[in-house]
CSV table of C-alpha atoms in Angstrom, one decimal:
chain,number,residue,atom,x,y,z
A,1,MET,CA,56.9,-12.4,52.2
A,2,LYS,CA,53.8,-12.3,54.3
A,3,THR,CA,53.5,-8.7,55.8
A,4,ASP,CA,50.1,-8.7,57.4
A,5,ASN,CA,51.3,-9.1,61.0
A,6,LYS,CA,54.5,-6.9,60.3
A,7,PRO,CA,53.3,-3.4,60.5
A,8,TRP,CA,56.8,-1.9,60.4
A,9,PHE,CA,57.1,-3.1,56.6
A,10,TRP,CA,54.0,-1.0,55.5
A,11,ILE,CA,53.1,1.7,58.1
A,12,PRO,CA,56.1,3.9,57.4
A,13,LEU,CA,55.7,4.1,53.7
A,14,LEU,CA,52.0,4.4,53.7
A,15,ASN,CA,52.2,7.5,56.0
A,16,PHE,CA,55.1,8.9,53.8
A,17,ALA,CA,52.8,8.7,50.9
A,18,SER,CA,50.2,10.9,52.7
A,19,GLY,CA,52.8,13.5,53.7
A,20,LEU,CA,54.8,14.1,50.5
A,21,PRO,CA,52.1,15.2,48.1
A,22,TYR,CA,50.7,17.4,50.9
A,23,ALA,CA,54.2,19.1,51.1
A,24,VAL,CA,54.6,19.5,47.4
A,25,ILE,CA,51.1,20.7,46.6
A,26,ILE,CA,50.7,23.1,49.5
A,27,SER,CA,54.4,24.3,50.3
A,28,VAL,CA,56.9,23.6,47.5
A,29,SER,CA,54.4,24.7,44.8
A,30,VAL,CA,54.9,28.2,46.4
A,31,ILE,CA,58.6,28.2,46.0
A,32,MET,CA,58.3,26.7,42.5
A,33,TYR,CA,55.7,29.3,41.1
A,34,LYS,CA,57.8,32.2,42.8
A,35,ASN,CA,61.1,30.9,41.0
A,36,LEU,CA,58.9,30.6,37.7
A,37,GLY,CA,58.0,34.2,38.0
A,38,ILE,CA,54.4,34.2,39.1
A,39,SER,CA,53.3,37.2,41.3
A,40,ASN,CA,52.7,37.0,45.1
A,41,GLU,CA,48.9,37.7,44.4
A,42,ASP,CA,48.5,34.9,42.1
A,43,ILE,CA,50.7,32.6,44.4
A,44,GLY,CA,48.5,33.5,47.5
A,45,VAL,CA,45.0,32.9,45.7
A,46,TYR,CA,45.6,29.9,43.7
A,47,THR,CA,47.9,27.9,46.0
A,48,SER,CA,45.4,28.7,48.9
A,49,LEU,CA,42.6,27.2,46.8
A,50,LEU,CA,44.6,23.9,46.7
A,51,TYR,CA,43.5,23.5,50.2
A,52,LEU,CA,39.9,23.1,49.1
A,53,PRO,CA,40.0,19.2,48.8
A,54,TRP,CA,40.9,19.0,52.4
A,55,VAL,CA,38.3,21.4,53.5
A,56,ILE,CA,35.5,19.5,51.9
A,57,LYS,CA,37.1,15.9,52.5
A,58,PRO,CA,34.3,15.1,55.2
A,59,LEU,CA,31.7,15.3,52.5
A,60,TRP,CA,33.0,12.6,50.5
A,61,SER,CA,34.7,10.4,52.9
A,62,PRO,CA,31.5,8.2,53.5
A,63,PHE,CA,31.8,7.4,49.7
A,64,ILE,CA,35.1,6.1,50.3
A,65,GLU,CA,33.9,4.3,53.5
A,66,LEU,CA,31.1,2.5,51.7
A,67,ASN,CA,32.6,1.8,48.2
A,68,GLY,CA,35.5,-0.6,47.6
A,69,THR,CA,38.4,-1.4,50.0
A,70,LYS,CA,40.7,1.2,51.8
A,71,ARG,CA,43.7,-0.4,50.1
A,72,LYS,CA,42.3,-0.3,46.5
A,73,TRP,CA,41.5,3.4,47.1
A,74,PHE,CA,44.8,4.5,48.5
A,75,LEU,CA,46.7,2.5,45.9
A,76,ALA,CA,44.5,4.1,43.1
A,77,MET,CA,44.9,7.6,44.7
A,78,GLN,CA,48.8,7.2,45.1
A,79,PHE,CA,48.8,6.2,41.4
A,80,ILE,CA,47.0,9.1,40.4
A,81,ILE,CA,49.3,11.6,42.3
A,82,SER,CA,52.2,9.9,40.6
A,83,ILE,CA,50.9,10.6,37.2
A,84,ALA,CA,49.8,14.1,38.3
A,85,PHE,CA,53.4,15.1,39.3
A,86,LEU,CA,54.7,13.7,36.2
A,87,LEU,CA,52.5,15.7,34.0
A,88,VAL,CA,53.1,18.8,35.8
A,89,GLY,CA,57.1,18.4,35.2
A,90,PHE,CA,56.1,18.0,31.2
A,91,ILE,CA,53.8,21.1,31.4
A,92,ILE,CA,56.1,23.5,33.0
A,93,PRO,CA,57.9,24.3,29.9
A,94,LEU,CA,54.6,25.1,28.0
A,95,ASN,CA,53.4,28.9,27.6
A,96,HIS,CA,50.3,28.4,29.7
A,97,PHE,CA,51.8,26.2,32.4
A,98,PHE,CA,50.6,28.0,35.4
A,99,LEU,CA,47.0,27.2,34.7
A,100,LEU,CA,47.4,23.9,33.5
A,101,SER,CA,49.8,23.1,36.4
A,102,LEU,CA,47.2,24.3,39.0
A,103,ALA,CA,44.5,22.2,37.3
A,104,ILE,CA,46.5,19.1,37.6
A,105,PHE,CA,47.6,20.0,41.2
A,106,TRP,CA,43.9,20.2,42.0
A,107,VAL,CA,43.5,16.7,40.9
A,108,ALA,CA,46.4,15.6,42.9
A,109,ALA,CA,45.1,17.5,46.0
A,110,PHE,CA,41.6,15.8,45.7
A,111,ALA,CA,43.6,12.3,45.3
A,112,SER,CA,45.7,13.3,48.3
A,113,ALA,CA,42.8,14.1,50.6
A,114,SER,CA,41.2,10.8,49.3
A,115,ASN,CA,44.5,9.0,50.1
A,116,ASP,CA,44.5,10.3,53.5
A,117,VAL,CA,40.8,9.2,54.2
A,118,ALA,CA,41.6,5.8,53.0
A,119,SER,CA,45.1,5.3,54.8
A,120,ASP,CA,43.6,6.4,58.1
A,121,GLY,CA,40.7,3.8,57.7
A,122,PHE,CA,43.2,1.2,56.5
A,123,TYR,CA,45.2,1.7,59.4
A,124,LEU,CA,42.2,1.4,61.9
A,125,LEU,CA,41.0,-1.8,60.1
A,126,VAL,CA,43.9,-3.8,59.7
A,127,LEU,CA,46.0,-3.0,62.8
A,128,PRO,CA,45.0,-4.6,66.2
A,129,LYS,CA,43.8,-2.2,68.7
A,130,GLU,CA,46.5,-3.0,71.2
A,131,GLN,CA,49.0,-2.0,68.6
A,132,GLN,CA,47.4,1.3,67.3
A,133,SER,CA,48.6,3.7,70.2
A,134,PHE,CA,52.2,2.4,69.6
A,135,PHE,CA,52.1,2.9,65.9
A,136,LEU,CA,50.5,6.2,66.1
A,137,GLY,CA,53.8,7.8,67.1
A,138,ILE,CA,55.4,6.0,64.1
A,139,ARG,CA,52.8,7.1,61.7
A,140,SER,CA,53.3,11.0,63.0
A,141,THR,CA,57.1,10.5,62.9
A,142,PHE,CA,57.2,9.2,59.1
A,143,TYR,CA,54.6,11.8,58.1
A,144,ARG,CA,56.9,14.6,59.3
A,145,ILE,CA,59.9,13.0,57.7
A,146,SER,CA,58.0,13.3,54.3
A,147,LEU,CA,57.5,16.8,54.9
A,148,LEU,CA,61.3,17.3,55.5
A,149,ALA,CA,61.9,15.4,52.2
A,150,GLY,CA,59.2,17.7,50.4
A,151,ASN,CA,60.3,21.1,51.9
A,152,GLY,CA,63.8,20.1,52.3
A,153,LEU,CA,65.3,17.6,50.0
A,154,ILE,CA,63.0,18.3,47.0
A,155,VAL,CA,63.7,22.1,47.3
A,156,LEU,CA,67.4,21.4,47.7
A,157,PHE,CA,67.4,19.4,44.6
A,158,ALA,CA,65.5,21.9,42.8
A,159,GLY,CA,68.0,24.7,43.8
A,160,TYR,CA,70.9,22.6,42.8
A,161,LEU,CA,69.2,22.1,39.4
A,162,GLU,CA,68.8,25.9,39.0
A,163,HIS,CA,72.6,26.4,39.6
A,164,LYS,CA,73.6,23.6,37.4
A,165,TYR,CA,71.4,24.6,34.4
A,166,GLY,CA,70.9,28.5,34.9
A,167,ASN,CA,67.3,27.7,33.9
A,168,ASN,CA,64.7,27.6,36.4
A,169,THR,CA,62.2,26.1,34.0
A,170,LYS,CA,64.2,23.3,33.2
A,171,ALA,CA,65.1,22.7,36.8
A,172,TRP,CA,61.6,22.6,38.4
A,173,SER,CA,60.5,20.4,35.3
A,174,TYR,CA,63.0,17.8,36.2
A,175,THR,CA,62.3,18.1,39.9
A,176,MET,CA,58.7,17.5,39.3
A,177,ILE,CA,59.2,14.6,37.1
A,178,ALA,CA,61.5,13.2,39.8
A,179,VAL,CA,58.8,13.7,42.5
A,180,GLY,CA,56.4,11.8,40.3
A,181,LEU,CA,58.8,8.8,39.7
A,182,LEU,CA,59.5,8.8,43.5
A,183,MET,CA,55.6,8.7,44.1
A,184,ALA,CA,55.5,5.8,41.6
A,185,VAL,CA,58.2,3.8,43.5
A,186,ILE,CA,56.4,4.4,46.7
A,187,THR,CA,52.9,3.3,45.2
A,188,ALA,CA,54.7,0.1,44.1
A,189,TYR,CA,56.2,-0.7,47.4
A,190,ASN,CA,52.8,-0.3,49.2
A,191,PHE,CA,51.1,-2.4,46.6
A,192,ILE,CA,53.6,-5.1,47.4
A,193,PHE,CA,53.8,-4.7,51.1
A,194,THR,CA,50.4,-3.3,52.5
A,195,PRO,CA,48.1,-6.3,53.8
A,196,LYS,CA,45.6,-7.7,51.4
A,197,SER,CA,42.8,-8.3,53.8
A,198,GLU,CA,40.7,-5.7,56.0
A,199,ILE,CA,39.1,-7.9,58.5
A,200,ASN,CA,36.7,-5.6,60.1
A,201,ALA,CA,35.5,-4.0,56.8
A,202,VAL,CA,32.1,-5.6,56.5
A,203,GLN,CA,31.3,-4.5,60.3
A,204,THR,CA,32.4,-1.2,59.5
A,205,ASP,CA,30.4,-0.7,56.5
A,206,LYS,CA,27.2,-1.8,58.4
A,207,GLU,CA,27.9,0.6,61.1
A,208,ALA,CA,28.2,3.3,58.7
A,209,HIS,CA,25.0,2.5,57.1
A,210,ASP,CA,23.2,2.3,60.3
A,211,LYS,CA,23.7,6.0,61.0
A,212,SER,CA,23.2,8.5,58.2
A,213,PHE,CA,25.8,11.1,57.3
A,214,GLY,CA,23.2,13.9,57.8
A,215,SER,CA,22.6,12.8,61.4
A,216,VAL,CA,26.4,12.6,62.0
A,217,PHE,CA,26.8,16.1,60.5
A,218,ALA,CA,24.0,17.5,62.5
A,219,SER,CA,25.0,16.1,65.7
A,220,PHE,CA,28.3,18.2,65.4
A,221,PHE,CA,26.5,21.4,65.3
A,222,LYS,CA,24.6,20.5,68.8
A,223,LYS,CA,27.9,20.3,70.8
A,224,LYS,CA,28.3,22.7,73.7
A,225,GLN,CA,29.9,26.0,72.9
A,226,ILE,CA,29.6,25.1,69.1
A,227,GLY,CA,29.4,28.8,68.0
A,228,LEU,CA,32.4,29.9,69.9
A,229,VAL,CA,34.3,26.6,69.0
A,230,LEU,CA,33.9,27.3,65.2
A,231,ALA,CA,34.8,30.9,65.6
A,232,PHE,CA,37.9,29.9,67.4
A,233,ILE,CA,38.8,27.3,64.8
A,234,LEU,CA,38.1,29.4,61.9
A,235,VAL,CA,40.3,32.6,63.3
A,236,PHE,CA,42.9,30.7,65.1
A,237,ARG,CA,45.2,30.3,62.2
A,238,LEU,CA,44.4,33.8,60.6
A,239,GLY,CA,48.0,35.1,61.2
A,240,GLU,CA,49.7,31.7,60.4
A,241,SER,CA,47.7,31.1,57.2
A,242,GLN,CA,49.0,34.3,55.6
A,243,LEU,CA,52.6,33.7,57.0
A,244,LEU,CA,52.8,30.3,55.5
A,245,LYS,CA,52.0,31.6,52.0
A,246,MET,CA,54.4,34.7,52.1
A,247,LEU,CA,57.3,33.3,54.1
A,248,SER,CA,58.9,31.5,51.1
A,249,PRO,CA,58.5,34.7,48.7
A,250,PHE,CA,59.9,36.9,51.4
A,251,LEU,CA,63.0,34.6,51.7
A,252,LEU,CA,63.3,34.5,47.9
A,253,ASP,CA,62.4,38.3,47.0
A,254,LYS,CA,65.2,40.7,46.3
A,255,LYS,CA,66.3,43.2,49.0
A,256,GLU,CA,64.9,46.1,46.9
A,257,LEU,CA,61.5,44.4,47.1
A,258,GLY,CA,62.0,44.0,50.8
A,259,GLY,CA,62.9,40.3,50.9
A,260,MET,CA,66.1,38.6,52.2
A,261,ALA,CA,67.6,37.5,48.4
A,262,LEU,CA,68.2,34.0,49.3
A,263,ASP,CA,68.6,31.3,46.9
A,264,THR,CA,66.4,28.1,46.6
A,265,GLU,CA,69.0,26.0,48.1
A,266,SER,CA,69.2,28.3,51.2
A,267,VAL,CA,65.4,28.2,51.4
A,268,GLY,CA,65.5,24.3,51.3
A,269,ILE,CA,68.2,24.3,54.1
A,270,ILE,CA,66.7,27.0,56.4
A,271,TYR,CA,63.0,26.6,56.1
A,272,GLY,CA,62.6,23.1,54.7
A,273,THR,CA,65.3,21.1,56.7
A,274,LEU,CA,66.3,23.1,59.8
A,275,GLY,CA,62.5,24.5,60.1
A,276,ILE,CA,61.1,20.8,59.8
A,277,ILE,CA,63.3,19.5,62.4
A,278,ALA,CA,62.5,22.3,64.7
A,279,LEU,CA,58.8,21.8,64.0
A,280,THR,CA,59.1,17.9,64.9
A,281,ILE,CA,61.2,18.7,68.1
A,282,GLY,CA,58.5,21.1,69.1
A,283,GLY,CA,55.7,18.7,68.4
A,284,ILE,CA,57.4,16.2,70.5
A,285,PHE,CA,57.8,18.6,73.4
A,286,GLY,CA,54.1,19.6,73.1
A,287,GLY,CA,52.9,16.2,73.4
A,288,ILE,CA,55.0,15.4,76.5
A,289,ALA,CA,54.0,18.6,78.1
A,290,ILE,CA,50.3,17.9,77.6
A,291,SER,CA,50.5,14.2,78.6
A,292,LYS,CA,52.1,15.3,81.9
A,293,HIS,CA,49.9,18.1,82.9
A,294,GLY,CA,47.0,18.2,80.7
A,295,LEU,CA,45.8,20.8,78.2
A,296,THR,CA,44.4,23.5,80.6
A,297,LYS,CA,47.9,24.3,82.1
A,298,TRP,CA,49.6,24.6,78.6
A,299,MET,CA,47.1,26.0,76.2
A,300,LEU,CA,48.2,29.7,76.6
A,301,PRO,CA,51.7,29.0,76.9
A,302,MET,CA,51.7,27.0,73.7
A,303,PHE,CA,49.7,29.5,71.9
A,304,LEU,CA,52.1,32.3,72.8
A,305,ALA,CA,55.1,30.2,71.6
A,306,MET,CA,53.3,29.6,68.5
A,307,HIS,CA,52.8,33.3,67.8
A,308,LEU,CA,55.4,35.5,69.6
A,309,PRO,CA,58.2,34.4,67.1
A,310,ILE,CA,56.5,36.3,64.4
A,311,LEU,CA,58.0,39.3,66.0
A,312,GLY,CA,61.3,37.8,64.5
A,313,PHE,CA,60.2,38.1,61.1
A,314,ILE,CA,59.3,42.0,61.7
A,315,GLY,CA,62.8,42.3,62.6
A,316,LEU,CA,64.3,40.5,59.6
A,317,ALA,CA,62.1,42.4,57.1
A,318,HIS,CA,63.0,45.8,59.0
A,319,PHE,CA,66.9,45.3,59.0
A,320,GLN,CA,67.4,42.8,56.2
A,321,PRO,CA,70.6,41.3,57.7
A,322,GLU,CA,73.3,40.2,55.0
A,323,ALA,CA,74.5,36.5,54.7
A,324,LEU,CA,77.2,35.9,57.5
A,325,PHE,CA,78.4,32.6,56.2
A,326,HIS,CA,78.4,30.0,53.4
A,327,LEU,CA,77.1,26.4,53.8
A,328,HIS,CA,79.3,24.0,51.6
A,329,ILE,CA,78.2,20.4,51.3
A,330,ASN,CA,79.7,18.1,48.7
A,331,LEU,CA,77.3,14.9,48.5
A,332,TYR,CA,77.8,12.1,46.3
A,333,PHE,CA,75.6,13.2,43.4
A,334,PHE,CA,75.5,17.1,43.9
A,335,GLU,CA,77.1,19.8,45.8
A,336,ILE,CA,75.6,22.5,48.0
A,337,ASN,CA,77.3,25.9,48.3
A,338,SER,CA,74.6,28.3,49.8
A,339,PRO,CA,74.8,31.6,51.6
A,340,LEU,CA,73.1,31.5,54.9
A,341,ASN,CA,72.0,34.1,57.4
A,342,LEU,CA,72.4,33.4,61.1
A,343,TYR,CA,69.5,35.6,62.2
A,344,THR,CA,67.1,34.1,59.5
A,345,CYS,CA,68.3,30.6,60.7
A,346,ILE,CA,67.5,31.4,64.3
A,347,THR,CA,64.1,33.2,63.5
A,348,VAL,CA,62.9,30.2,61.4
A,349,ILE,CA,63.8,27.5,64.0
A,350,LEU,CA,62.3,29.4,66.8
A,351,GLU,CA,59.1,30.0,64.8
A,352,GLN,CA,58.8,26.6,63.7
A,353,PHE,CA,59.6,25.0,66.9
A,354,GLY,CA,57.0,27.3,68.6
A,355,TYR,CA,54.5,26.3,65.8
A,356,GLY,CA,55.2,22.6,66.3
A,357,PHE,CA,54.8,23.0,70.2
A,358,GLY,CA,51.6,25.3,70.0
A,359,PHE,CA,49.9,23.5,67.3
A,360,THR,CA,49.8,20.4,69.3
A,361,GLY,CA,47.7,22.2,71.8
A,362,PHE,CA,45.5,23.2,69.2
A,363,MET,CA,45.1,19.7,67.5
A,364,MET,CA,44.7,18.3,71.3
A,365,TYR,CA,41.5,20.6,71.6
A,366,LEU,CA,40.3,19.4,68.1
A,367,ILE,CA,40.3,16.1,69.5
A,368,TYR,CA,38.3,17.3,72.6
A,369,VAL,CA,35.8,18.7,70.1
A,370,ALA,CA,35.3,15.5,68.5
A,371,GLU,CA,34.9,13.6,71.5
A,372,GLY,CA,31.7,11.2,71.8
A,373,GLU,CA,29.7,9.3,69.3
A,374,SER,CA,30.9,9.5,65.7
A,375,LYS,CA,34.2,10.9,66.7
A,376,THR,CA,35.9,10.0,63.4
A,377,SER,CA,33.5,12.0,61.4
A,378,HIS,CA,33.5,15.1,64.0
A,379,TYR,CA,37.2,15.1,63.9
A,380,ALA,CA,37.1,15.2,60.1
A,381,LEU,CA,34.6,18.1,60.3
A,382,ALA,CA,36.8,19.9,63.0
A,383,THR,CA,39.9,19.7,60.6
A,384,GLY,CA,37.8,20.7,57.6
A,385,PHE,CA,36.7,23.9,59.3
A,386,MET,CA,40.5,24.3,60.4
A,387,ALA,CA,41.5,24.0,56.6
A,388,LEU,CA,38.8,26.6,55.6
A,389,GLY,CA,40.3,28.8,58.4
A,390,MET,CA,43.6,28.4,56.3
A,391,MET,CA,42.5,28.7,52.8
A,392,LEU,CA,40.4,32.0,53.0
A,393,PRO,CA,43.1,34.3,54.5
A,394,GLY,CA,45.8,32.6,52.4
A,395,MET,CA,44.1,33.5,49.3
A,396,ILE,CA,44.2,37.3,50.0
A,397,SER,CA,47.7,37.1,51.7
A,398,GLY,CA,49.6,38.1,48.4
A,399,TYR,CA,47.5,41.2,47.8
A,400,ILE,CA,47.9,42.4,51.6
A,401,GLN,CA,51.7,41.8,51.4
A,402,GLN,CA,52.0,43.6,48.1
A,403,TYR,CA,49.8,46.6,49.4
A,404,LEU,CA,51.5,46.6,53.1
A,405,GLY,CA,55.0,45.7,52.2
A,406,TYR,CA,56.8,43.1,53.9
A,407,GLN,CA,57.6,45.0,57.3
A,408,ASN,CA,54.0,46.0,57.6
A,409,PHE,CA,52.7,42.8,56.4
A,410,PHE,CA,54.4,40.8,59.3
A,411,ILE,CA,53.1,43.4,61.8
A,412,TRP,CA,49.5,42.7,60.4
A,413,VAL,CA,50.2,39.0,60.7
A,414,PHE,CA,51.3,39.5,64.3
A,415,ILE,CA,48.0,41.3,65.0
A,416,ALA,CA,45.9,38.8,63.4
A,417,THR,CA,46.8,36.2,65.9
A,418,ILE,CA,45.3,38.2,68.7
A,419,PRO,CA,41.5,37.1,68.1
A,420,GLY,CA,42.1,33.5,68.4
A,421,LEU,CA,44.3,34.1,71.6
A,422,ILE,CA,41.2,36.0,73.1
A,423,LEU,CA,38.7,33.4,72.1
A,424,SER,CA,40.7,30.6,73.5
A,425,ARG,CA,40.4,32.0,77.0
A,426,PHE,CA,36.5,31.3,76.8
A,427,LEU,CA,36.8,27.8,75.7
A,428,ILE,CA,35.5,25.3,78.3
A,429,PHE,CA,37.1,21.6,78.4
A,430,PRO,CA,38.0,19.4,81.2
A,431,LYS,CA,41.2,20.7,83.1
A,432,ASP,CA,43.3,17.4,82.7
A,433,PHE,CA,42.2,16.8,79.1
A,434,GLY,CA,45.1,14.9,77.4
A,435,LYS,CA,46.7,14.1,80.8
A,436,LYS,CA,48.2,10.7,80.6
A,437,SER,CA,46.6,8.5,83.3
A,438,GLU,CA,48.7,7.2,85.8
A,439,GLU,CA,46.9,3.9,86.0
A,440,VAL,CA,48.8,1.1,84.3
């Protein structure tokens, strides 16, 4: 079947293959290690280090740009990711599984970051410009669906196996093997259905050669307000980066340790399913708001919506409300029977909706930062600094949580959001930036 002019055949799964590995490496690994007995300190440090490939992605993206086709790159990277997840599954039962699995996750993280670069480039080369804006929304939708599959369905599957076998090691071993097989199937699909030709590749390579990476890199640091801009990018997610790493451990930890004592299936439902749905809806509303009125009007409300729900976790950690009802779902291949807490559900939904709504404003500002010549490279640099701002605080989040306890930790996380809010008030950009033009 000829699919070169049928983007619906290849865009959805190509972007699903970008989001799923990211979800497993950055988020699902936290739950897996927590349930396999790894301490919060080690989880915070070592899973945060897995951000590094996305931090330094701009440094090797020119190599991908100039060597081989994008299609060969993303197929090779997806194949490596498949093998990596399979290996993690086989390694989990071993004595030194933690260090070995981390090493393999590192390989998978580099492959995933490279896959992102190649997939983005492939999209721009193969799809006609008049179709790119329409399918941009489709790409985003399927990327978020992949996050839902990773943080929701995969965690639910692992929780089901934990209950079935009464053995977390076996459950997560089988889960990671299943993820590896799923990635292999997706890779095979992309091999069959993605277009074979990249019509603009030669022209793009020539343009890339004409301008050295050094000059592109240097021009980024000549932008207006660059010192303030970098400070804002690095500290804006100071609180969120720590919350992200310790939220799943908080939901899973026993009451005597200050946690909510939920099981893995409950976390998959609350955080990985309801939370991701709320995140997606928040992102949609954020995009609509900016397109109607521009970023200036919505920046502060968006950032407040992103950070204020953290107060809900302070309340949860203080009162530790009990589960109010059980969710019972009998699916064809497995059964879910999980205790749920209404207050936890509401808090997570509000936090994830606010995050999706507010993060849209942050990403729109990064698009403004990248405006001008070399916008693709400058956007990659901006997102690299953003990832650095997530990695470094996340590394120490476990130590801070253990020192403060969950109640005081969430208070600290809330306080850590204030510097970014203050810096955002000094940023200068066009008032109507992001507003959709009324011209047809």
